[in-house]
Tab-separated table of N, CA, C and O in Angstrom:
chain	number	residue	atom	x	y	z
A	114	MET	N	-10.890	-32.520	3.248
A	114	MET	CA	-11.065	-31.249	2.578
A	114	MET	C	-12.027	-30.396	3.403
A	114	MET	O	-13.115	-30.819	3.749
A	115	VAL	N	-11.643	-29.183	3.704
A	115	VAL	CA	-12.452	-28.269	4.497
A	115	VAL	C	-13.371	-27.492	3.561
A	115	VAL	O	-12.903	-26.908	2.580
A	116	PRO	N	-14.690	-27.487	3.865
A	116	PRO	CA	-15.602	-26.735	3.004
A	116	PRO	C	-15.323	-25.235	3.073
A	116	PRO	O	-14.847	-24.728	4.081
A	117	ASP	N	-15.624	-24.537	2.002
A	117	ASP	CA	-15.440	-23.093	1.933
A	117	ASP	C	-16.738	-22.424	2.382
A	117	ASP	O	-17.712	-22.399	1.652
A	118	TYR	N	-16.727	-21.903	3.623
A	118	TYR	CA	-17.912	-21.267	4.170
A	118	TYR	C	-17.931	-19.792	3.796
A	118	TYR	O	-16.891	-19.155	3.690
A	119	PRO	N	-19.131	-19.220	3.640
A	119	PRO	CA	-19.204	-17.791	3.345
A	119	PRO	C	-18.705	-16.961	4.528
A	119	PRO	O	-18.739	-17.403	5.679
A	120	ASP	N	-18.249	-15.741	4.250
A	120	ASP	CA	-17.678	-14.862	5.272
A	120	ASP	C	-18.682	-14.496	6.362
A	120	ASP	O	-18.302	-14.254	7.505
A	121	TRP	N	-19.956	-14.422	6.044
A	121	TRP	CA	-20.975	-13.980	6.994
A	121	TRP	C	-21.394	-15.084	7.966
A	121	TRP	O	-22.028	-14.797	8.978
A	122	LEU	N	-21.055	-16.320	7.692
A	122	LEU	CA	-21.534	-17.437	8.502
A	122	LEU	C	-21.111	-17.366	9.972
A	122	LEU	O	-21.955	-17.533	10.855
A	123	PRO	N	-19.847	-17.088	10.308
A	123	PRO	CA	-19.488	-17.012	11.733
A	123	PRO	C	-20.256	-15.926	12.487
A	123	PRO	O	-20.678	-16.131	13.621
A	124	ARG	N	-20.453	-14.773	11.854
A	124	ARG	CA	-21.202	-13.699	12.512
A	124	ARG	C	-22.657	-14.083	12.697
A	124	ARG	O	-23.261	-13.792	13.737
A	125	ALA	N	-23.239	-14.736	11.714
A	125	ALA	CA	-24.635	-15.156	11.812
A	125	ALA	C	-24.807	-16.196	12.914
A	125	ALA	O	-25.764	-16.126	13.702
A	126	LEU	N	-23.891	-17.147	12.996
A	126	LEU	CA	-23.982	-18.165	14.043
A	126	LEU	C	-23.770	-17.556	15.428
A	126	LEU	O	-24.429	-17.953	16.388
A	127	ALA	N	-22.878	-16.570	15.530
A	127	ALA	CA	-22.662	-15.896	16.810
A	127	ALA	C	-23.916	-15.142	17.236
A	127	ALA	O	-24.308	-15.175	18.405
A	128	ALA	N	-24.578	-14.479	16.298
A	128	ALA	CA	-25.817	-13.762	16.610
A	128	ALA	C	-26.904	-14.735	17.056
A	128	ALA	O	-27.634	-14.466	18.025
A	129	LEU	N	-27.026	-15.871	16.390
A	129	LEU	CA	-28.013	-16.880	16.791
A	129	LEU	C	-27.705	-17.439	18.171
A	129	LEU	O	-28.614	-17.675	18.974
A	130	LEU	N	-26.441	-17.640	18.474
A	130	LEU	CA	-26.053	-18.128	19.790
A	130	LEU	C	-26.438	-17.128	20.878
A	130	LEU	O	-27.011	-17.501	21.907
A	131	VAL	N	-26.165	-15.856	20.641
A	131	VAL	CA	-26.513	-14.826	21.624
A	131	VAL	C	-28.023	-14.777	21.835
A	131	VAL	O	-28.506	-14.738	22.974
A	132	LEU	N	-28.793	-14.781	20.755
A	132	LEU	CA	-30.251	-14.743	20.877
A	132	LEU	C	-30.783	-15.987	21.590
A	132	LEU	O	-31.721	-15.901	22.390
A	133	THR	N	-30.198	-17.132	21.315
A	133	THR	CA	-30.622	-18.367	21.981
A	133	THR	C	-30.332	-18.303	23.471
A	133	THR	O	-31.163	-18.689	24.290
A	134	LEU	N	-29.156	-17.800	23.832
A	134	LEU	CA	-28.809	-17.689	25.248
A	134	LEU	C	-29.691	-16.661	25.964
A	134	LEU	O	-29.933	-16.781	27.160
A	135	LEU	N	-30.181	-15.667	25.232
A	135	LEU	CA	-31.041	-14.647	25.832
A	135	LEU	C	-32.520	-15.042	25.851
A	135	LEU	O	-33.329	-14.325	26.444
A	136	ALA	N	-32.889	-16.151	25.248
A	136	ALA	CA	-34.300	-16.560	25.176
A	136	ALA	C	-34.974	-16.613	26.545
A	136	ALA	O	-36.096	-16.123	26.696
A	137	PRO	N	-34.345	-17.177	27.582
A	137	PRO	CA	-35.017	-17.170	28.888
A	137	PRO	C	-35.248	-15.758	29.427
A	137	PRO	O	-36.249	-15.501	30.091
A	138	VAL	N	-34.341	-14.847	29.124
A	138	VAL	CA	-34.524	-13.467	29.570
A	138	VAL	C	-35.739	-12.852	28.884
A	138	VAL	O	-36.555	-12.173	29.519
A	139	PHE	N	-35.874	-13.102	27.586
A	139	PHE	CA	-37.041	-12.592	26.862
A	139	PHE	C	-38.328	-13.192	27.419
A	139	PHE	O	-39.340	-12.505	27.552
A	140	GLY	N	-38.304	-14.486	27.722
A	140	GLY	CA	-39.477	-15.137	28.312
A	140	GLY	C	-39.832	-14.555	29.663
A	140	GLY	O	-41.001	-14.299	29.964
A	141	TRP	N	-38.838	-14.316	30.493
A	141	TRP	CA	-39.069	-13.717	31.808
A	141	TRP	C	-39.629	-12.306	31.657
A	141	TRP	O	-40.581	-11.930	32.336
A	142	ALA	N	-39.038	-11.514	30.770
A	142	ALA	CA	-39.480	-10.139	30.567
A	142	ALA	C	-40.922	-10.094	30.055
A	142	ALA	O	-41.703	-9.236	30.473
A	143	ALA	N	-41.282	-11.016	29.175
A	143	ALA	CA	-42.656	-11.056	28.667
A	143	ALA	C	-43.635	-11.323	29.804
A	143	ALA	O	-44.724	-10.733	29.847
A	144	GLY	N	-43.255	-12.186	30.718
A	144	GLY	CA	-44.112	-12.456	31.872
A	144	GLY	C	-44.226	-11.265	32.799
A	144	GLY	O	-45.281	-11.014	33.388
A	145	GLN	N	-43.152	-10.497	32.935
A	145	GLN	CA	-43.152	-9.334	33.826
A	145	GLN	C	-44.059	-8.216	33.321
A	145	GLN	O	-44.657	-7.500	34.118
A	146	VAL	N	-44.161	-8.067	32.025
A	146	VAL	CA	-44.990	-6.993	31.470
A	146	VAL	C	-46.387	-7.482	31.089
A	146	VAL	O	-47.204	-6.712	30.599
A	147	GLY	N	-46.663	-8.763	31.305
A	147	GLY	CA	-47.987	-9.298	30.999
A	147	GLY	C	-48.241	-9.477	29.513
A	147	GLY	O	-49.376	-9.391	29.053
A	148	TYR	N	-47.193	-9.739	28.754
A	148	TYR	CA	-47.336	-9.909	27.300
A	148	TYR	C	-48.157	-11.147	26.990
A	148	TYR	O	-48.027	-12.192	27.611
A	149	ALA	N	-49.019	-11.024	26.011
A	149	ALA	CA	-49.773	-12.161	25.482
A	149	ALA	C	-49.719	-12.085	23.955
A	149	ALA	O	-49.594	-11.000	23.379
A	150	GLU	N	-49.816	-13.222	23.334
A	150	GLU	CA	-49.781	-13.266	21.872
A	150	GLU	C	-50.947	-12.461	21.292
A	150	GLU	O	-52.085	-12.581	21.754
A	151	PRO	N	-50.700	-11.629	20.278
A	151	PRO	CA	-51.774	-10.814	19.695
A	151	PRO	C	-52.955	-11.637	19.180
A	151	PRO	O	-54.104	-11.227	19.322
A	152	LEU	N	-52.695	-12.799	18.600
A	152	LEU	CA	-53.790	-13.627	18.103
A	152	LEU	C	-54.653	-14.139	19.253
A	152	LEU	O	-55.880	-14.204	19.137
A	153	GLU	N	-54.020	-14.476	20.374
A	153	GLU	CA	-54.786	-14.890	21.547
A	153	GLU	C	-55.625	-13.737	22.082
A	153	GLU	O	-56.770	-13.925	22.485
A	154	ASN	N	-55.060	-12.524	22.085
A	154	ASN	CA	-55.810	-11.353	22.522
A	154	ASN	C	-57.034	-11.117	21.636
A	154	ASN	O	-58.127	-10.829	22.131
A	155	ALA	N	-56.855	-11.239	20.331
A	155	ALA	CA	-57.964	-11.033	19.403
A	155	ALA	C	-59.038	-12.107	19.601
A	155	ALA	O	-60.235	-11.804	19.563
A	156	ALA	N	-58.612	-13.339	19.828
A	156	ALA	CA	-59.579	-14.424	20.046
A	156	ALA	C	-60.389	-14.184	21.316
A	156	ALA	O	-61.607	-14.402	21.334
A	157	GLU	N	-59.728	-13.728	22.364
A	157	GLU	CA	-60.443	-13.445	23.613
A	157	GLU	C	-61.385	-12.261	23.452
A	157	GLU	O	-62.511	-12.280	23.954
A	158	ALA	N	-60.959	-11.223	22.730
A	158	ALA	CA	-61.771	-10.022	22.548
A	158	ALA	C	-63.028	-10.302	21.738
A	158	ALA	O	-64.067	-9.686	21.962
A	159	THR	N	-62.946	-11.247	20.811
A	159	THR	CA	-64.094	-11.550	19.959
A	159	THR	C	-64.936	-12.704	20.480
A	159	THR	O	-65.962	-13.029	19.905
A	160	GLY	N	-64.497	-13.336	21.562
A	160	GLY	CA	-65.238	-14.466	22.115
A	160	GLY	C	-64.960	-15.783	21.409
A	160	GLY	O	-65.642	-16.777	21.643
A	161	ALA	N	-63.955	-15.794	20.540
A	161	ALA	CA	-63.656	-17.005	19.774
A	161	ALA	C	-63.097	-18.113	20.653
A	161	ALA	O	-63.200	-19.290	20.298
A	162	THR	N	-62.518	-17.769	21.796
A	162	THR	CA	-61.932	-18.800	22.651
A	162	THR	C	-63.000	-19.700	23.265
A	162	THR	O	-62.721	-20.837	23.605
A	163	GLU	N	-64.226	-19.196	23.367
A	163	GLU	CA	-65.317	-20.000	23.925
A	163	GLU	C	-65.674	-21.169	23.017
A	163	GLU	O	-66.184	-22.191	23.472
A	164	HIS	N	-65.432	-21.018	21.724
A	164	HIS	CA	-65.811	-22.048	20.755
A	164	HIS	C	-64.610	-22.781	20.177
A	164	HIS	O	-64.763	-23.559	19.236
A	165	ALA	N	-63.439	-22.529	20.720
A	165	ALA	CA	-62.215	-23.109	20.167
A	165	ALA	C	-62.071	-24.570	20.577
A	165	ALA	O	-62.438	-24.965	21.675
A	166	THR	N	-61.552	-25.361	19.659
A	166	THR	CA	-61.209	-26.747	19.950
A	166	THR	C	-59.787	-26.988	19.464
A	166	THR	O	-59.371	-26.466	18.428
A	167	ALA	N	-59.049	-27.761	20.217
A	167	ALA	CA	-57.665	-28.060	19.831
A	167	ALA	C	-57.666	-29.005	18.633
A	167	ALA	O	-58.398	-29.992	18.615
A	168	VAL	N	-56.844	-28.703	17.643
A	168	VAL	CA	-56.755	-29.545	16.461
A	168	VAL	C	-55.456	-30.339	16.432
A	168	VAL	O	-55.289	-31.200	15.597
A	169	GLY	N	-54.563	-30.046	17.307
A	169	GLY	CA	-53.289	-30.756	17.351
A	169	GLY	C	-52.492	-30.283	18.544
A	169	GLY	O	-52.893	-29.367	19.256
A	170	THR	N	-51.389	-30.920	18.748
A	170	THR	CA	-50.536	-30.509	19.854
A	170	THR	C	-49.275	-29.889	19.290
A	170	THR	O	-48.803	-30.258	18.224
A	171	ALA	N	-48.744	-28.948	20.013
A	171	ALA	CA	-47.521	-28.273	19.601
A	171	ALA	C	-46.317	-28.997	20.179
A	171	ALA	O	-46.403	-29.593	21.257
A	172	LEU	N	-45.213	-28.933	19.472
A	172	LEU	CA	-43.974	-29.530	19.954
A	172	LEU	C	-43.528	-28.834	21.241
A	172	LEU	O	-43.129	-29.478	22.198
A	173	PHE	N	-43.636	-27.510	21.263
A	173	PHE	CA	-43.276	-26.712	22.441
A	173	PHE	C	-44.402	-25.732	22.741
A	173	PHE	O	-44.336	-24.567	22.372
A	174	PRO	N	-45.451	-26.186	23.429
A	174	PRO	CA	-46.563	-25.275	23.714
A	174	PRO	C	-46.105	-24.101	24.576
A	174	PRO	O	-45.363	-24.278	25.538
A	175	ASP	N	-46.511	-22.905	24.197
A	175	ASP	CA	-46.149	-21.668	24.897
A	175	ASP	C	-44.638	-21.495	25.038
A	175	ASP	O	-44.143	-20.955	26.019
A	176	TYR	N	-43.889	-21.958	24.026
A	176	TYR	CA	-42.442	-21.780	23.960
A	176	TYR	C	-41.720	-22.389	25.160
A	176	TYR	O	-40.706	-21.876	25.618
A	177	GLY	N	-42.222	-23.489	25.661
A	177	GLY	CA	-41.610	-24.157	26.794
A	177	GLY	C	-41.622	-25.659	26.584
A	177	GLY	O	-42.130	-26.168	25.589
A	178	VAL	N	-41.044	-26.365	27.520
A	178	VAL	CA	-41.022	-27.824	27.485
A	178	VAL	C	-41.786	-28.310	28.707
A	178	VAL	O	-41.431	-27.959	29.835
A	179	PRO	N	-42.851	-29.084	28.489
A	179	PRO	CA	-43.614	-29.581	29.633
A	179	PRO	C	-42.723	-30.334	30.611
A	179	PRO	O	-41.883	-31.138	30.218
A	180	GLY	N	-42.858	-30.021	31.891
A	180	GLY	CA	-42.067	-30.681	32.917
A	180	GLY	C	-40.821	-29.920	33.317
A	180	GLY	O	-40.207	-30.218	34.330
A	181	LEU	N	-40.417	-28.957	32.503
A	181	LEU	CA	-39.263	-28.123	32.847
A	181	LEU	C	-39.754	-26.770	33.335
A	181	LEU	O	-40.820	-26.317	32.964
A	182	GLY	N	-38.948	-26.110	34.127
A	182	GLY	CA	-39.296	-24.788	34.616
A	182	GLY	C	-39.364	-23.774	33.493
A	182	GLY	O	-38.981	-24.051	32.357
A	183	GLY	N	-39.829	-22.580	33.809
A	183	GLY	CA	-40.010	-21.538	32.808
A	183	GLY	C	-38.751	-21.208	32.029
A	183	GLY	O	-38.722	-21.318	30.810
A	184	ALA	N	-37.685	-20.798	32.720
A	184	ALA	CA	-36.468	-20.396	32.023
A	184	ALA	C	-35.784	-21.585	31.349
A	184	ALA	O	-35.323	-21.486	30.209
A	185	THR	N	-35.754	-22.715	32.021
A	185	THR	CA	-35.111	-23.902	31.439
A	185	THR	C	-35.887	-24.387	30.223
A	185	THR	O	-35.302	-24.704	29.179
A	186	GLY	N	-37.207	-24.441	30.342
A	186	GLY	CA	-38.034	-24.870	29.217
A	186	GLY	C	-37.918	-23.937	28.029
A	186	GLY	O	-37.856	-24.371	26.875
A	187	THR	N	-37.869	-22.628	28.293
A	187	THR	CA	-37.714	-21.653	27.216
A	187	THR	C	-36.355	-21.812	26.544
A	187	THR	O	-36.252	-21.763	25.316
A	188	PHE	N	-35.316	-22.050	27.340
A	188	PHE	CA	-33.980	-22.221	26.778
A	188	PHE	C	-33.906	-23.468	25.895
A	188	PHE	O	-33.396	-23.417	24.771
A	189	VAL	N	-34.430	-24.592	26.387
A	189	VAL	CA	-34.418	-25.831	25.597
A	189	VAL	C	-35.230	-25.637	24.316
A	189	VAL	O	-34.816	-26.056	23.231
A	190	SER	N	-36.373	-24.983	24.429
A	190	SER	CA	-37.193	-24.704	23.260
A	190	SER	C	-36.436	-23.854	22.248
A	190	SER	O	-36.484	-24.114	21.045
A	191	ALA	N	-35.713	-22.846	22.726
A	191	ALA	CA	-34.941	-21.982	21.828
A	191	ALA	C	-33.814	-22.743	21.144
A	191	ALA	O	-33.588	-22.584	19.941
A	192	VAL	N	-33.117	-23.582	21.887
A	192	VAL	CA	-32.006	-24.348	21.308
A	192	VAL	C	-32.519	-25.311	20.239
A	192	VAL	O	-31.992	-25.369	19.123
A	193	VAL	N	-33.562	-26.055	20.566
A	193	VAL	CA	-34.097	-27.020	19.606
A	193	VAL	C	-34.697	-26.306	18.394
A	193	VAL	O	-34.472	-26.708	17.245
A	194	GLY	N	-35.437	-25.233	18.636
A	194	GLY	CA	-36.031	-24.484	17.523
A	194	GLY	C	-34.985	-23.878	16.610
A	194	GLY	O	-35.115	-23.918	15.380
A	195	THR	N	-33.941	-23.327	17.194
A	195	THR	CA	-32.858	-22.753	16.393
A	195	THR	C	-32.144	-23.831	15.584
A	195	THR	O	-31.877	-23.655	14.390
A	196	ALA	N	-31.866	-24.960	16.212
A	196	ALA	CA	-31.191	-26.054	15.515
A	196	ALA	C	-32.045	-26.579	14.357
A	196	ALA	O	-31.535	-26.804	13.251
A	197	LEU	N	-33.344	-26.765	14.602
A	197	LEU	CA	-34.221	-27.256	13.535
A	197	LEU	C	-34.305	-26.257	12.388
A	197	LEU	O	-34.305	-26.650	11.213
A	198	THR	N	-34.367	-24.968	12.711
A	198	THR	CA	-34.424	-23.946	11.665
A	198	THR	C	-33.137	-23.921	10.851
A	198	THR	O	-33.176	-23.828	9.614
A	199	LEU	N	-31.991	-24.027	11.523
A	199	LEU	CA	-30.722	-24.062	10.799
A	199	LEU	C	-30.609	-25.295	9.914
A	199	LEU	O	-30.145	-25.209	8.773
A	200	LEU	N	-31.021	-26.432	10.435
A	200	LEU	CA	-30.967	-27.662	9.633
A	200	LEU	C	-31.887	-27.570	8.417
A	200	LEU	O	-31.502	-27.976	7.313
A	201	LEU	N	-33.078	-27.040	8.604
A	201	LEU	CA	-34.007	-26.890	7.479
A	201	LEU	C	-33.437	-25.916	6.452
A	201	LEU	O	-33.477	-26.181	5.240
A	202	GLY	N	-32.882	-24.791	6.925
A	202	GLY	CA	-32.275	-23.832	5.998
A	202	GLY	C	-31.100	-24.423	5.239
A	202	GLY	O	-30.956	-24.195	4.036
A	203	ALA	N	-30.266	-25.191	5.936
A	203	ALA	CA	-29.128	-25.838	5.264
A	203	ALA	C	-29.600	-26.859	4.239
A	203	ALA	O	-29.038	-26.959	3.145
A	204	ALA	N	-30.636	-27.608	4.579
A	204	ALA	CA	-31.161	-28.605	3.638
A	204	ALA	C	-31.737	-27.932	2.399
A	204	ALA	O	-31.484	-28.383	1.266
A	205	ILE	N	-32.465	-26.861	2.580
A	205	ILE	CA	-33.017	-26.131	1.428
A	205	ILE	C	-31.879	-25.548	0.593
A	205	ILE	O	-31.913	-25.602	-0.645
A	206	GLY	N	-30.853	-25.019	1.258
A	206	GLY	CA	-29.693	-24.494	0.533
A	206	GLY	C	-28.992	-25.550	-0.289
A	206	GLY	O	-28.573	-25.307	-1.416
A	207	ARG	N	-28.885	-26.744	0.266
A	207	ARG	CA	-28.244	-27.838	-0.491
A	207	ARG	C	-29.079	-28.232	-1.703
A	207	ARG	O	-28.538	-28.519	-2.766
A	208	VAL	N	-30.392	-28.253	-1.520
A	208	VAL	CA	-31.272	-28.612	-2.639
A	208	VAL	C	-31.171	-27.570	-3.742
A	208	VAL	O	-31.115	-27.900	-4.924
A	209	LEU	N	-31.144	-26.306	-3.357
A	209	LEU	CA	-31.056	-25.247	-4.357
A	209	LEU	C	-29.682	-25.205	-5.015
A	209	LEU	O	-29.565	-24.796	-6.160
A	210	GLY	N	-28.641	-25.574	-4.280
A	210	GLY	CA	-27.319	-25.778	-4.868
A	210	GLY	C	-26.434	-24.564	-5.057
A	210	GLY	O	-25.341	-24.711	-5.567
A	211	THR	N	-26.866	-23.375	-4.693
A	211	THR	CA	-25.986	-22.217	-4.820
A	211	THR	C	-25.906	-21.481	-3.499
A	211	THR	O	-26.832	-21.469	-2.711
A	212	ASP	N	-24.790	-20.832	-3.297
A	212	ASP	CA	-24.554	-20.045	-2.107
A	212	ASP	C	-25.085	-18.637	-2.345
A	212	ASP	O	-25.373	-18.244	-3.474
A	213	VAL	N	-25.173	-17.852	-1.294
A	213	VAL	CA	-25.621	-16.473	-1.410
A	213	VAL	C	-24.708	-15.683	-2.350
A	213	VAL	O	-25.147	-14.818	-3.086
A	214	ASP	N	-23.425	-16.019	-2.327
A	214	ASP	CA	-22.458	-15.330	-3.167
A	214	ASP	C	-22.512	-15.801	-4.623
A	214	ASP	O	-21.759	-15.323	-5.459
A	215	GLY	N	-23.379	-16.750	-4.926
A	215	GLY	CA	-23.513	-17.238	-6.287
A	215	GLY	C	-22.600	-18.390	-6.634
A	215	GLY	O	-22.561	-18.856	-7.759
A	216	ARG	N	-21.848	-18.896	-5.634
A	216	ARG	CA	-20.950	-20.022	-5.878
A	216	ARG	C	-21.740	-21.323	-5.860
A	216	ARG	O	-22.729	-21.446	-5.178
A	217	GLN	N	-21.273	-22.295	-6.594
A	217	GLN	CA	-21.912	-23.611	-6.620
A	217	GLN	C	-21.382	-24.468	-5.510
A	217	GLN	O	-20.293	-24.441	-5.120
């Protein structure tokens, strides 16, 4: 039996695929313009970075994968992050039990 998917699902998955494939381009562009995270900028401006201590490690520090190059690491990070987000959203949807259209 084939599940009945909502009409918007193929378009949403296509948009996520395009954004995932463009992730290395966004990473490269951020490096070209000297982009830094706003919270990091605020910490540096206030001197908070001098007193900072690490409390844990990130799965993908700086949106990359240690040991992989910039674009490759960003791409792998985007694929894994997108997949985990979709799986979490699907799991929450199953727990809640209704579709966006109100179907059970």
